[in-house]
Tab-separated table of C-alpha atoms in Angstrom:
chain	number	residue	atom	x	y	z
A	1	ALA	CA	84.447	108.512	129.872
A	2	GLN	CA	83.520	105.728	127.844
A	3	LYS	CA	86.133	103.820	125.422
A	4	ILE	CA	85.791	101.189	123.270
A	5	THR	CA	88.787	99.328	121.411
A	6	GLN	CA	89.131	97.040	118.773
A	7	THR	CA	92.619	95.775	118.249
A	8	GLN	CA	92.186	94.034	114.759
A	9	PRO	CA	92.504	96.486	111.979
A	10	GLY	CA	91.846	93.832	109.456
A	11	MET	CA	91.535	89.664	109.589
A	12	PHE	CA	91.197	87.305	106.700
A	13	VAL	CA	89.310	84.040	107.421
A	14	GLN	CA	88.616	80.904	105.541
A	15	GLU	CA	85.264	80.162	104.359
A	16	LYS	CA	83.172	77.990	106.871
A	17	GLU	CA	85.747	78.538	109.491
A	18	ALA	CA	84.530	80.438	112.804
A	19	VAL	CA	85.711	83.634	113.425
A	20	THR	CA	86.252	86.086	116.729
A	21	LEU	CA	86.479	89.832	116.542
A	22	ASP	CA	87.591	91.219	119.711
A	23	CYS	CA	86.166	94.036	121.453
A	24	THR	CA	87.010	95.621	125.238
A	25	TYR	CA	85.892	98.453	126.855
A	26	ASP	CA	85.879	100.989	129.614
A	27	THR	CA	83.460	102.513	131.764
A	28	SER	CA	82.416	103.659	135.086
A	29	ASP	CA	78.717	103.188	134.406
A	30	PRO	CA	77.293	100.003	136.394
A	31	SER	CA	74.689	99.735	133.611
A	32	TYR	CA	75.510	99.849	130.101
A	33	GLY	CA	74.823	97.896	126.764
A	34	LEU	CA	77.261	96.537	124.071
A	35	PHE	CA	76.146	96.323	120.166
A	36	TRP	CA	77.918	94.746	117.114
A	37	TYR	CA	76.999	96.329	113.905
A	38	LYS	CA	78.113	95.390	110.497
A	39	GLN	CA	78.783	97.343	107.656
A	40	PRO	CA	79.189	96.183	104.118
A	41	SER	CA	80.777	98.201	101.378
A	42	SER	CA	77.411	99.443	100.578
A	43	GLY	CA	77.458	101.594	103.645
A	44	GLU	CA	74.571	100.561	105.615
A	45	MET	CA	75.272	99.909	109.157
A	46	ILE	CA	73.159	96.535	110.251
A	47	PHE	CA	72.645	95.608	113.641
A	48	LEU	CA	73.794	92.253	114.649
A	49	ILE	CA	73.831	91.620	118.504
A	50	TYR	CA	73.330	93.221	121.736
A	51	GLN	CA	74.492	92.439	125.224
A	52	GLY	CA	73.309	94.314	128.566
A	53	SER	CA	75.386	94.589	131.288
A	54	TYR	CA	73.170	92.660	133.743
A	55	ASP	CA	72.380	90.005	131.332
A	56	GLN	CA	73.223	86.690	132.855
A	57	GLN	CA	73.656	84.705	129.516
A	58	ASN	CA	75.726	85.633	126.496
A	59	ALA	CA	73.622	86.846	123.565
A	60	THR	CA	73.082	84.929	120.326
A	61	GLU	CA	71.462	85.322	117.067
A	62	GLY	CA	71.671	82.930	114.624
A	63	ARG	CA	75.204	82.322	113.776
A	64	TYR	CA	76.465	85.343	115.949
A	65	SER	CA	77.119	85.123	119.740
A	66	LEU	CA	78.728	87.506	121.747
A	67	ASN	CA	81.639	86.325	124.458
A	68	PHE	CA	80.698	88.228	127.310
A	69	GLN	CA	83.328	88.520	129.974
A	70	LYS	CA	82.361	91.176	132.300
A	71	ALA	CA	85.071	90.978	134.783
A	72	ARG	CA	87.488	91.520	131.634
A	73	LYS	CA	85.587	94.285	130.381
A	74	SER	CA	85.368	92.183	126.814
A	75	ALA	CA	82.389	91.625	124.555
A	76	ASN	CA	84.022	89.541	121.482
A	77	LEU	CA	81.930	88.657	118.502
A	78	VAL	CA	81.760	84.887	117.356
A	79	ILE	CA	80.878	84.388	114.032
A	80	SER	CA	80.235	80.522	113.338
A	81	ALA	CA	80.554	79.120	109.995
A	82	SER	CA	81.726	82.196	108.060
A	83	GLN	CA	80.300	82.881	104.572
A	84	LEU	CA	81.495	85.114	101.818
A	85	GLY	CA	78.622	87.649	102.718
A	86	ASP	CA	80.378	88.031	106.204
A	87	SER	CA	82.851	90.021	104.457
A	88	ALA	CA	82.427	93.909	105.763
A	89	MET	CA	83.538	96.254	108.573
A	90	TYR	CA	82.602	95.112	112.106
A	91	PHE	CA	81.974	97.856	114.724
A	92	CYS	CA	81.928	97.314	118.201
A	93	ALA	CA	79.687	100.128	120.180
A	94	MET	CA	78.648	100.824	123.627
A	95	ARG	CA	75.814	102.787	124.909
A	96	SER	CA	76.658	105.665	126.862
A	97	SER	CA	75.076	108.298	128.855
A	98	ASN	CA	75.689	112.057	128.759
A	99	PHE	CA	73.509	114.190	131.362
A	100	GLY	CA	70.612	111.777	130.705
A	101	ASN	CA	70.830	111.637	126.825
A	102	GLU	CA	72.100	108.467	125.594
A	103	LYS	CA	73.940	107.780	122.624
A	104	LEU	CA	76.427	105.296	121.063
A	105	THR	CA	79.993	105.135	121.088
A	106	PHE	CA	81.988	102.978	118.358
A	107	GLY	CA	85.111	101.379	118.327
A	108	THR	CA	87.615	101.539	115.164
A	109	GLY	CA	86.013	98.591	113.627
A	110	THR	CA	87.512	95.403	112.242
A	111	ARG	CA	87.712	94.712	108.384
A	112	LEU	CA	86.729	91.027	107.834
A	113	THR	CA	87.508	89.196	104.768
A	114	ILE	CA	86.589	85.594	104.030
A	115	ILE	CA	88.495	83.770	101.607
A	116	PRO	CA	86.972	81.043	99.456
B	1	ASP	CA	58.209	98.190	108.935
B	2	THR	CA	61.918	98.125	110.182
B	3	GLU	CA	63.348	100.654	107.384
B	4	VAL	CA	65.174	103.840	107.774
B	5	THR	CA	65.261	105.795	104.235
B	6	GLN	CA	67.346	108.407	103.133
B	7	THR	CA	67.540	110.481	100.356
B	8	PRO	CA	69.286	111.507	98.092
B	9	LYS	CA	71.670	108.252	97.901
B	10	HIS	CA	74.496	110.420	96.339
B	11	LEU	CA	74.824	114.224	96.387
B	12	VAL	CA	77.533	116.399	94.693
B	13	MET	CA	77.266	120.316	95.604
B	14	GLY	CA	79.795	123.260	95.200
B	15	MET	CA	80.698	125.083	98.527
B	16	THR	CA	78.184	127.969	97.633
B	17	ASN	CA	75.367	125.712	97.342
B	18	LYS	CA	72.440	125.031	99.604
B	19	LYS	CA	71.277	121.373	99.880
B	20	SER	CA	69.179	119.010	102.547
B	21	LEU	CA	69.363	115.753	103.190
B	22	LYS	CA	66.326	113.843	104.174
B	23	CYS	CA	65.691	110.971	106.704
B	24	GLU	CA	62.546	109.160	107.399
B	25	GLN	CA	61.640	105.918	109.584
B	26	HIS	CA	58.033	104.454	110.381
B	27	MET	CA	59.008	102.584	113.413
B	28	GLY	CA	57.578	104.752	116.196
B	29	HIS	CA	60.647	105.691	117.270
B	30	ARG	CA	61.209	108.791	119.126
B	31	ALA	CA	64.821	109.152	118.818
B	32	MET	CA	66.586	110.365	115.643
B	33	TYR	CA	70.415	110.629	115.003
B	34	TRP	CA	72.864	112.037	112.263
B	35	TYR	CA	76.239	110.620	112.186
B	36	LYS	CA	79.211	111.549	109.711
B	37	GLN	CA	81.217	108.889	108.795
B	38	LYS	CA	84.538	109.270	106.910
B	39	ALA	CA	86.502	106.237	104.806
B	40	LYS	CA	87.632	103.632	106.998
B	41	LYS	CA	86.599	105.408	110.339
B	42	PRO	CA	83.816	104.598	112.743
B	43	PRO	CA	80.475	107.131	112.668
B	44	GLU	CA	80.773	110.288	114.126
B	45	LEU	CA	77.812	111.498	115.838
B	46	MET	CA	76.467	114.850	115.097
B	47	PHE	CA	72.983	115.399	116.404
B	48	VAL	CA	70.386	113.768	118.480
B	49	TYR	CA	66.715	114.527	118.574
B	50	SER	CA	64.678	112.971	121.206
B	51	TYR	CA	60.964	113.448	121.050
B	52	GLU	CA	61.307	115.901	118.289
B	53	LYS	CA	63.800	118.377	120.414
B	54	LEU	CA	67.153	118.705	119.894
B	55	SER	CA	69.054	116.821	122.642
B	56	ILE	CA	72.831	116.740	121.607
B	57	ASN	CA	74.870	118.739	119.294
B	58	GLU	CA	78.380	117.465	119.101
B	59	SER	CA	79.838	120.814	118.361
B	60	VAL	CA	78.941	120.667	114.899
B	61	PRO	CA	79.899	123.943	112.457
B	62	SER	CA	76.515	125.771	112.070
B	63	ARG	CA	76.938	125.153	108.390
B	64	PHE	CA	75.157	121.983	109.218
B	65	SER	CA	71.607	122.810	110.326
B	66	PRO	CA	69.324	119.861	111.495
B	67	GLU	CA	65.561	120.148	111.824
B	68	CYS	CA	62.841	117.426	112.941
B	69	PRO	CA	59.478	118.411	111.488
B	70	ASN	CA	57.820	115.716	113.115
B	71	SER	CA	58.607	112.242	114.923
B	72	SER	CA	59.113	110.400	111.421
B	73	LEU	CA	61.225	112.818	109.688
B	74	LEU	CA	64.833	114.262	109.837
B	75	ASN	CA	66.308	116.753	107.904
B	76	LEU	CA	69.746	117.873	107.536
B	77	HIS	CA	70.702	121.349	105.928
B	78	LEU	CA	73.865	122.145	104.343
B	79	HIS	CA	75.164	125.446	103.458
B	80	ALA	CA	78.507	126.627	102.572
B	81	LEU	CA	80.364	123.390	103.145
B	82	GLN	CA	83.973	122.571	102.767
B	83	PRO	CA	85.652	119.862	100.817
B	84	GLU	CA	86.524	118.342	103.894
B	85	ASP	CA	82.715	117.674	104.825
B	86	SER	CA	82.745	115.340	102.142
B	87	ALA	CA	81.656	111.705	103.853
B	88	LEU	CA	78.962	109.230	104.160
B	89	TYR	CA	76.037	110.798	106.218
B	90	LEU	CA	74.048	108.266	108.280
B	91	CYS	CA	70.823	108.673	109.739
B	92	ALA	CA	69.406	106.359	112.500
B	93	SER	CA	66.429	105.807	115.108
B	94	SER	CA	65.871	104.340	117.987
B	95	GLN	CA	63.588	104.235	121.332
B	96	PRO	CA	65.319	107.269	123.516
B	97	GLN	CA	65.758	105.097	126.491
B	98	GLY	CA	66.378	101.353	127.304
B	99	ARG	CA	68.580	99.303	124.755
B	100	LEU	CA	69.074	102.035	122.448
B	101	GLU	CA	69.242	99.549	119.442
B	102	GLN	CA	69.587	101.790	116.575
B	103	PHE	CA	68.477	101.176	113.157
B	104	PHE	CA	70.263	103.069	110.496
B	105	GLY	CA	69.469	103.852	106.906
B	106	PRO	CA	71.689	103.431	103.717
B	107	GLY	CA	73.419	107.022	104.091
B	108	THR	CA	74.060	109.776	101.776
B	109	ARG	CA	77.335	110.009	99.969
B	110	LEU	CA	78.254	113.822	99.753
B	111	THR	CA	80.797	115.143	97.604
B	112	VAL	CA	81.718	118.778	98.282
B	113	LEU	CA	83.581	120.295	95.201
């Protein structure tokens, strides 16, 4: 069974500093995908970044990068130069397959608050 | 167009009412999803439609009835709900295979009185 663990329920970070949100996962599938989503207070889930298990390089999307350490089964999200608008809930998720039907399994989330 | 739309944005209903939630996407995606999200919790998958056929039902009570009339539309019919069903209901779409990057709608905040 697949499992995603986010151990930081909440984080407070000064504006313009970099922040790392932790995510570890457990799966027996050789092929899998890892995602990070941002959920502001408005409720919409916003896709941030994707890392495939066979990708040779760590994924980057603008200020977001994913520190993928396959042997340690971790996929931490790094946000550089944080902004007030980064305050939100952040979810790590993993693609899993169930009898050929693929779905996402989410971690419990980390609430990030950026302090001016 | 990379948008998933959901209507209504807010819904208040009594336990004897029948109502429907609607979701629409025009990205050509062939997989659509319903999630339920309680406050301060991650989204919980309810249903998955792949090529307009129900492929996953996560043991959801029958008072929730999904429907996929075509590849762009997804409905969730609600009947005889309980107060504990109050939550944010999120719709998402993706290609049914591959990266499975899901695009989410803004959600419907449902309150059951």
